[in-house]
Amino acid sequence: QNDAESVYFFSSSISCPSGAMLLHDLLNTISDMMKKSRGQAVASLLKQRDPQWLSAVGNADVVQYLRHLDGQWPEALGNYVKALYHESRDDYEAALTASTQAVTSFRKQWQEQYEKEHPKPNWSVPIMALLLGKYRVLVMTANEMREDKDNETSTKACNLMTQFFTDCQGDRTQDLDCSRKQGTLYVINNLFKIYFRLNNMRLGKALIKSVEADGSNTFERYKMSQKVTYNYFLGRMCMFDNNYQKAEDHLQYAFANCHRAYTKNKVRILIYLITVQLVRGQFPKQHILQKYGLGVFIELVRACRTGNVRLFDQTMHTQQDWFIRRGIYVILQKAKIICYRNLVYNTYRFINSHTNINFRLKMEYIQHALQICEVDEDESDLEEVECILANLIYSGYIMGYISHSMRMLVLSKKDPFPNPHAS
Amino acid sequence: FMAFDPPSSRKKVVRKRGASPEAEEPKPGKRKTVMRRDGGMSADFDGEDRRRAREARFTQYNAMVQAREARPNFRVTKLAYTPASVDIDLALIPACEGTCQALEKDYLRLTTAPDPATIRPEPVLKKALAHVLGRYETKDNPYHYLCGQLKSIRQDLTVQRIYNMFTVEVYELAATMALQYGDQAEFNQSQSNLMPLYSQGLVKSQDRLYEFKAYRLLYTCLMGARDELNRELAELPLLSQGDRDRPEIRHAMKVVQAWTQGNYIRFNKLYSQAPNSGKQVMNLFRRVICESVYPKLLKPYRPTPIPVDYIKDVLFPFNAEYKQFPTGEDMWEDFVKTKQFVFVPGSSQDLDTKKCLANFSKVQEEQSHNPGFS
């Protein structure tokens, strides 16, 4: 039905190029769809970016035009259209007001009894997704423009959205296909986007708990695009909590299921996936980094792979802003231990390039290796070497022990350098 | 101090046999004379044990109520920097203009809207601050007194909604003093209150601003507050290169790196080089550092012994001249007491790493939310 309606709209645009006529037709189509409760069709019709169409909105009182729709629908849809118009004019304040009005009216509509008793209560969920999405975008823009100290706008937005969340969760329809619970992930993803932008992860945890409480049955029924977004945010949250195994699983799921066409999303997922794998000792292939435009990581990966400590520090310093903006600076510091592990391993291989392997490695050799990397004098004294080795052994990257008095690392005879990714 | 009304007004929820001494008239019958803890005699109703048990139940009840309220019902109230909360919701009481003229005022947590006669106006507060400064410099007053005075000044300022350079001055002094005396909670409150003031542009000098920014970086990093650390770091790209190269900021960033890499030796070196009061900030977390570094000084060395002096140097790298509160020697003694060192037979210096590690695992407390060194 979706295509039929869009075709109808396009055909009408070909025949009547004037903006006002377009608007007229569009609103009529929307009203028709509303009467038939076709939420998805209405949502796709409302996704308008055509400038000709948008400029026609300016003078029209859209709310009044839709007055024949019952309940709060005129306000909800009309204000949404107004918000689009204001946004195209770069009038973000007005757009935000209109959008807030749309969202609140929509919510009021949802509270109506006849809506709740509709045979398919989640028919309007696509519209909700659209309204909330636009609302969130406008809130984020307003946040940056207003330089809100207390983040008042985002607080209000979050409050509003969590009300939607409770609405969705509170729906008691038996049939899961018709239940408003289908809308939960839309709301959650929008909330996540706000929280992550504001670097406030704590609040996201509560949301995750409630989704997990629902069980996998409900989860399977959500749309894949929403599941991908959800897993992306979940992965980032786990990464934030130093739970790298789980983070990798979620991000792998998101990456694998993200549609081929959405390259930007794939790149976003990949950034965090690479970080998590790097910290656990798995290096991405160079052609993948180049394919997705993540050349930033190339030097870093090379430094870790070869054990070049100086290069690692340098890269972290030059790319500091890029990493900080994506929130991975602190986590990437932990990849340094992989770097050190490879440095010690290479030293060990070099010293033992003859046939008879000596399982005792003097710390001086590692100190020399550090100096070859051109690490500063005060950062490569024996105490630091000892500390580095202690960390490596403690975390399990090296099997062996340190003799403090003899300044020596004694390696175990069996597999002294286990593969870091396997651990 | 009860966080809710006494039981007489909640008859449905809490059924009590016998009276709570504060709420109801003393009933005849259960009155008996009991020995108080300090040796005196008192006419105690229902016995002190029962009263204590009742109070304990109320604390549990309070804790339950608080837990229920703290549980997320998706009421998002504050997302980013916010002034630290006082006990009453400031939004509920109107700003009032004070009339009190007292120079010294004890600190009392507010439970109701304050009487303007007890609030001091700004000129008086300025004199009060000077008074406190004088007392602080003569160094003959205990910390509680100074802290209490400052807190009451801050309370008066907040109640009257005075947010200006003077407020900044008060909070800066409070933070510095809290650092001197190792008061983590006070320091946290002061510095988290300072940040919104700075962001409103109330900056006396750029040096102080960056000094406190560096403290905040250090504090959030060592605290394990990843949220806030990320927020602090996110501000760095917005600073000019000159500001980013300031010694305090560079030092703080190096500490962040050393901390996340688990490099305790580098951490100690940075500790000795800390500018301004950075040392005191880092010392607030001495205990966390010890708990996380101590096993790293044992496990990798097993089975060879390790000298006690090495452990002392790594965990408590204080110089003799550096006076702080509490002192390094006190901390070391506390540490030794809890850790149950086992020495290698025949030596008073070398620790038996295996046995010490076994002891450590036995007494290891439950992990706090702060994982310490990674």
PDB file of C-alpha atoms in Angstrom, chain A residues 2 50 79 88 109 111 136 222 339 364 366 370 386 408:
ATOM      1  CA  ASN A   2       3.007   2.133   0.762  1.00  0.00           C
ATOM      2  CA  ASP A  50      11.155  19.206  -1.161  1.00  0.00           C
ATOM      3  CA  ASN A  79       2.599  21.300  13.894  1.00  0.00           C
ATOM      4  CA  SER A  88      14.013  24.729   6.299  1.00  0.00           C
ATOM      5  CA  GLN A 109      -4.144  11.641  21.284  1.00  0.00           C
ATOM      6  CA  GLN A 111      -4.230   8.679  25.765  1.00  0.00           C
ATOM      7  CA  ARG A 136      15.219  14.903  18.989  1.00  0.00           C
ATOM      8  CA  TYR A 222      11.316  -5.276  16.333  1.00  0.00           C
ATOM      9  CA  CYS A 339      52.029  -2.443  22.220  1.00  0.00           C
ATOM     10  CA  GLU A 364      68.237  -4.060  30.274  1.00  0.00           C
ATOM     11  CA  ILE A 366      63.863  -4.273  27.114  1.00  0.00           C
ATOM     12  CA  LEU A 370      62.514   1.177  24.407  1.00  0.00           C
ATOM     13  CA  GLU A 386      59.703  -3.439  35.719  1.00  0.00           C
ATOM     14  CA  MET A 408      65.302 -10.169  35.214  1.00  0.00           C
TER      15      MET A 408
END
